[in-house]
Coordinates of C-alpha atoms in Angstrom, one line a residue:
T4 CA 6.7 44.8 -12.6
Y5 CA 8.3 42.5 -15.0
A6 CA 11.1 42.6 -17.8
I7 CA 12.8 40.2 -20.1
D8 CA 16.3 40.3 -21.4
P9 CA 16.3 41.4 -25.0
N10 CA 19.0 38.8 -25.7
Y11 CA 16.8 36.0 -24.0
R12 CA 17.2 32.6 -25.9
I13 CA 15.1 29.5 -25.7
G14 CA 16.8 26.8 -23.6
Y15 CA 17.5 23.3 -24.5
A16 CA 18.5 20.0 -22.9
Q17 CA 21.0 17.4 -23.9
T18 CA 20.5 13.8 -22.8
W19 CA 22.7 10.8 -22.9
T20 CA 21.9 7.2 -21.8
L21 CA 23.7 3.9 -21.5
S22 CA 22.2 0.6 -20.4
V23 CA 23.1 -3.1 -20.2
Q24 CA 20.5 -6.0 -20.0
H25 CA 21.1 -9.6 -19.2
D26 CA 18.6 -12.5 -19.1
L27 CA 18.4 -14.5 -15.9
P28 CA 16.8 -17.9 -15.0
L29 CA 13.2 -18.3 -13.9
G30 CA 11.9 -15.8 -16.6
M31 CA 13.7 -12.8 -15.2
F32 CA 16.1 -10.3 -16.6
A33 CA 18.2 -7.4 -15.1
T34 CA 19.1 -4.0 -16.5
A35 CA 21.7 -1.5 -15.4
G36 CA 22.0 1.8 -16.8
Y37 CA 23.1 5.5 -16.6
L38 CA 21.2 8.6 -17.5
G39 CA 22.5 12.1 -17.7
T40 CA 20.9 15.5 -18.7
K41 CA 22.3 18.9 -19.0
G42 CA 20.0 21.9 -19.3
T43 CA 21.5 25.1 -21.0
R44 CA 20.0 28.6 -21.2
L45 CA 17.5 27.9 -18.5
D46 CA 15.4 30.8 -17.0
Q47 CA 17.0 32.9 -14.3
Q48 CA 15.0 35.6 -12.4
F49 CA 16.4 38.4 -10.2
I50 CA 15.4 42.0 -8.9
P51 CA 17.9 44.5 -10.2
N52 CA 19.2 47.2 -7.8
S53 CA 17.5 45.4 -4.9
V54 CA 19.3 45.5 -1.4
A55 CA 19.3 43.3 1.6
P56 CA 16.9 43.9 4.6
G57 CA 18.1 46.8 6.7
A58 CA 20.3 48.4 3.9
A59 CA 19.5 51.7 2.4
V60 CA 16.9 51.5 -0.4
S61 CA 18.3 52.1 -3.8
L62 CA 17.0 55.0 -5.8
L63 CA 17.3 53.2 -8.9
P64 CA 14.3 51.2 -10.2
H65 CA 14.0 48.1 -8.2
N66 CA 10.4 47.1 -8.2
F67 CA 10.4 44.6 -11.1
T68 CA 11.6 41.1 -11.8
Y69 CA 14.1 40.6 -14.6
E70 CA 14.3 37.4 -16.5
T71 CA 17.2 36.0 -18.5
S72 CA 18.3 32.7 -19.9
N73 CA 21.7 32.3 -18.3
G74 CA 20.9 29.4 -16.1
N75 CA 22.0 25.7 -16.4
S76 CA 21.5 22.4 -14.7
I77 CA 23.1 19.0 -14.7
Y78 CA 21.5 15.6 -13.6
H79 CA 23.2 12.1 -13.2
A80 CA 21.3 8.9 -12.4
A81 CA 22.4 5.3 -12.0
Q82 CA 19.4 2.9 -12.5
F83 CA 19.0 -0.8 -11.8
Q84 CA 16.0 -2.9 -12.6
L85 CA 15.2 -6.5 -11.9
N86 CA 12.1 -7.8 -13.8
R87 CA 10.2 -11.0 -13.9
R88 CA 8.2 -11.7 -17.0
F89 CA 4.7 -13.0 -16.7
R90 CA 5.0 -16.5 -15.7
S91 CA 2.7 -19.0 -13.8
G92 CA 0.5 -16.0 -12.9
I93 CA 3.2 -13.9 -11.4
M94 CA 4.8 -10.7 -12.8
A95 CA 7.0 -8.5 -10.7
N96 CA 9.7 -5.7 -11.0
A97 CA 12.1 -3.9 -8.7
G98 CA 13.8 -0.7 -9.5
Y99 CA 16.4 1.4 -7.7
Q100 CA 17.9 4.8 -8.7
F101 CA 20.7 6.9 -7.3
S102 CA 20.5 10.4 -8.6
K103 CA 21.6 13.9 -8.1
S104 CA 20.5 17.1 -9.8
I105 CA 22.0 20.6 -9.5
D106 CA 20.9 23.9 -11.0
N107 CA 21.0 27.6 -10.6
A108 CA 17.8 28.2 -12.4
G109 CA 14.3 27.0 -12.9
T110 CA 14.1 23.9 -14.8
G111 CA 10.3 23.8 -15.1
G112 CA 7.8 21.1 -15.9
R113 CA 6.9 17.8 -14.3
G114 CA 6.0 19.4 -11.1
Q115 CA 9.5 20.9 -10.5
G116 CA 8.2 24.3 -9.4
N117 CA 8.5 27.7 -10.6
T118 CA 11.7 29.7 -11.5
P119 CA 13.2 30.9 -8.2
V120 CA 14.0 34.5 -7.9
A121 CA 17.6 35.1 -6.9
Q122 CA 18.3 36.4 -3.5
N123 CA 21.2 38.7 -4.5
W124 CA 21.1 40.0 -8.1
L125 CA 24.9 40.7 -7.8
D126 CA 25.7 37.2 -6.7
L127 CA 23.9 34.7 -8.9
A128 CA 26.5 32.1 -8.4
A129 CA 25.2 31.7 -4.8
E130 CA 21.9 30.3 -6.4
R131 CA 23.6 27.1 -7.5
G132 CA 22.5 24.2 -5.4
L133 CA 20.5 20.9 -5.4
S134 CA 17.3 21.1 -7.6
S135 CA 14.1 21.4 -5.7
F136 CA 13.0 18.0 -7.2
D137 CA 16.3 16.2 -6.2
A138 CA 15.7 12.8 -4.7
R139 CA 18.8 11.0 -4.1
H140 CA 17.4 7.5 -3.5
N141 CA 14.4 6.0 -5.2
L142 CA 13.4 2.4 -4.6
S143 CA 10.1 0.9 -6.2
L144 CA 8.6 -2.6 -6.0
Q145 CA 5.7 -3.8 -8.1
F146 CA 4.0 -7.1 -8.4
Q147 CA 0.9 -8.8 -9.9
Y148 CA -0.5 -12.2 -9.2
S149 CA -3.2 -13.9 -11.2
T150 CA -4.8 -16.9 -9.7
G151 CA -5.4 -20.2 -11.5
M152 CA -2.4 -19.8 -13.9
G153 CA 0.1 -22.7 -14.4
Q154 CA -0.1 -26.2 -13.1
S155 CA 1.3 -25.2 -9.6
G156 CA -1.1 -22.2 -9.6
G157 CA -4.3 -24.2 -9.8
T158 CA -5.2 -24.3 -13.5
L159 CA -6.2 -27.8 -13.4
V160 CA -8.6 -27.4 -10.5
N161 CA -12.2 -27.7 -11.6
G162 CA -15.6 -27.5 -10.2
W163 CA -16.8 -25.1 -7.7
K164 CA -13.2 -24.7 -6.2
G165 CA -11.9 -23.7 -9.6
A166 CA -14.7 -21.3 -10.2
L167 CA -14.0 -19.7 -6.8
M168 CA -10.3 -19.6 -7.0
K169 CA -9.6 -18.6 -10.6
D170 CA -9.4 -15.2 -12.4
W171 CA -8.5 -13.1 -9.3
T172 CA -5.8 -10.5 -10.0
I173 CA -3.8 -9.3 -6.9
S174 CA -1.4 -6.4 -7.3
G175 CA 0.7 -4.0 -5.2
N176 CA 3.5 -1.5 -5.2
V177 CA 5.9 -0.3 -2.6
S178 CA 7.7 3.0 -2.9
V179 CA 10.6 4.4 -0.7
R180 CA 12.0 7.8 -1.8
S181 CA 14.4 10.3 -0.5
G182 CA 12.6 13.5 0.2
N183 CA 13.1 16.7 -1.8
P184 CA 15.4 19.4 -0.1
F185 CA 14.3 22.5 1.7
T186 CA 15.9 25.9 2.1
A187 CA 16.4 27.7 5.5
T188 CA 14.6 31.2 5.3
V189 CA 13.9 34.0 7.4
G190 CA 10.4 35.6 7.7
G191 CA 9.4 38.5 5.6
N192 CA 10.5 39.5 2.1
R193 CA 12.0 42.5 0.4
S194 CA 8.7 44.1 -0.4
Q195 CA 8.4 44.8 3.4
V196 CA 11.8 45.7 4.3
S197 CA 13.4 47.5 1.4
G198 CA 10.8 49.2 -0.6
T199 CA 10.6 46.8 -3.6
A200 CA 7.2 45.8 -5.0
V201 CA 8.3 42.4 -5.7
S202 CA 8.1 39.7 -3.0
N203 CA 10.9 37.2 -2.5
T204 CA 12.0 34.7 0.1
L205 CA 15.4 35.6 2.0
R206 CA 17.7 32.8 3.1
A207 CA 19.1 32.3 6.5
D208 CA 22.8 32.4 7.5
A209 CA 24.7 29.0 8.0
T210 CA 26.3 28.8 11.4
G211 CA 28.7 26.0 10.3
L212 CA 27.2 23.3 12.5
P213 CA 26.0 20.1 10.8
V214 CA 22.5 20.3 9.3
E215 CA 21.7 16.6 10.2
A216 CA 21.5 15.7 13.9
S217 CA 20.6 12.5 15.6
G218 CA 17.0 12.5 16.9
L219 CA 15.9 15.6 15.0
L220 CA 14.3 16.4 11.7
F221 CA 17.3 18.7 11.1
N222 CA 19.6 20.8 13.4
T223 CA 17.9 24.0 13.9
A224 CA 21.1 25.5 15.4
A225 CA 22.7 25.1 11.9
F226 CA 21.0 28.3 10.9
S227 CA 20.6 31.9 12.1
A228 CA 19.1 35.2 11.1
P229 CA 21.6 37.2 9.0
L230 CA 22.8 40.7 10.3
S231 CA 20.8 43.8 9.2
G232 CA 21.9 44.8 5.8
D233 CA 23.5 41.5 4.9
W234 CA 22.2 38.6 2.7
G235 CA 22.0 35.2 4.3
N236 CA 24.9 33.1 3.3
A237 CA 23.1 29.6 3.5
G238 CA 22.8 27.8 0.3
R239 CA 19.5 26.8 -1.6
N240 CA 18.1 23.5 -0.7
T241 CA 20.7 22.4 2.0
I242 CA 18.1 20.7 4.3
P243 CA 17.4 17.1 3.5
G244 CA 13.8 16.4 3.0
P245 CA 11.8 13.6 4.8
T246 CA 11.9 10.1 3.4
T247 CA 8.6 9.0 2.0
F248 CA 7.0 5.5 2.1
S249 CA 3.9 4.2 0.4
L250 CA 2.3 0.8 0.0
N251 CA -0.7 0.5 -2.2
G252 CA -2.7 -2.7 -3.2
S253 CA -5.7 -3.9 -5.3
L254 CA -7.8 -7.0 -5.6
G255 CA -10.1 -7.6 -8.6
R256 CA -12.0 -10.0 -10.6
I257 CA -14.2 -10.0 -13.7
F258 CA -17.3 -12.3 -13.4
R259 CA -18.7 -13.4 -16.8
I260 CA -22.4 -13.6 -17.0
G261 CA -23.2 -15.3 -20.4
E262 CA -21.6 -14.1 -23.5
R263 CA -22.3 -10.3 -23.4
R264 CA -22.6 -9.3 -19.7
S265 CA -20.0 -9.2 -17.0
A266 CA -19.5 -7.7 -13.5
D267 CA -16.1 -6.1 -12.7
L268 CA -15.4 -6.1 -8.9
Q269 CA -12.3 -4.1 -7.7
F270 CA -11.0 -3.5 -4.2
Q271 CA -8.3 -0.8 -3.9
A272 CA -6.3 0.5 -0.9
Q273 CA -3.9 3.4 -0.6
N274 CA -1.4 3.6 2.3
L275 CA -2.6 0.0 3.2
L276 CA -0.6 -0.1 6.4
N277 CA -1.9 3.4 7.4
H278 CA 1.8 4.4 8.0
V279 CA 2.4 8.0 8.9
T280 CA 4.7 9.7 6.3
I281 CA 5.8 13.3 7.0
T282 CA 5.9 15.3 3.8
N283 CA 7.1 18.6 5.0
W284 CA 8.6 20.5 8.0
G285 CA 9.0 24.1 9.0
T286 CA 12.1 25.8 7.7
V287 CA 11.3 29.5 8.4
L288 CA 13.4 30.9 11.3
G289 CA 11.2 32.3 14.1
S290 CA 8.1 30.6 12.9
T291 CA 6.0 28.4 15.4
N292 CA 6.7 25.2 13.4
Y293 CA 10.5 25.8 12.8
G294 CA 12.1 22.4 12.9
L295 CA 8.7 20.6 13.4
A296 CA 6.7 18.4 11.1
S297 CA 4.1 20.5 9.3
S298 CA 2.3 18.1 6.9
A299 CA 1.8 14.4 6.3
A300 CA 0.6 12.1 3.5
G301 CA -2.9 10.9 3.4
M302 CA -4.1 8.2 5.8
R303 CA -5.3 4.8 4.7
K304 CA -8.0 4.9 1.9
M305 CA -10.0 1.9 0.8
T306 CA -12.3 1.9 -2.2
I307 CA -14.7 -0.8 -3.5
N308 CA -16.1 -0.6 -7.2
L309 CA -18.5 -2.8 -8.9
R310 CA -19.2 -2.2 -12.5
F311 CA -21.9 -4.2 -14.5
R312 CA -21.5 -4.3 -18.3
F313 CA -24.2 -5.4 -20.7

């Protein structure tokens, strides 16, 4: 059920970067940069001699996956950062990245998914599209505040007020990110419709209507089922994924008890606002959840930890 090209070669990546940094007042500095990566000889998989659903089944062997190293990828990213060095108890940084990644193969690693099996082994060029991990916009904000630091932060406060106010650390992070793209598919696979023993997802047809529509997750009328015996002509990853948002925070302090004992108190909160974030929607034509939200990120979770060291 599996074969490898005898001329298979190990893939490689070329990376180039450029960045400029400049100091700013109030302990801040800014960085602007560019990152590019080109992947060569990446994994490609297809099923030789396979046919579209409804077509006559080939008499040639077509029940195995064939792996080659003819794929490639390209990634470009513009990156911007604004940082504040730790000063008067405050440290913060903000980052924004505008990027795009295109491939016709599996790039692997870092949760980027498995190598996709090409729909039509005679038209591998149709596999070129947005990478499954592509996220066009990525904004992140992080901050940390330590109480009792600096004159304006209360470092000169003594007595019970100082003991109560000092040594607390408050931190948080906010993330807003474009969703990963999805592919419009039709139910079933070639193992059920054309005799091959290898399962593979089949793409839908593109009707020519815009994929994005006001008030909808995506325009379901932009796709239709292909005719019997034809491959779907919709591209890979043409449906924009849902934008994700997260806000997490923490509050902690270490209480010193003598010279060798201490108590570490930590409050942590995930999804602090309990904001509903859709993470996936149905993209299989004819399914009950086609065009509807199908999963969401976790609800608010709060944890309290107390650790005693001696």
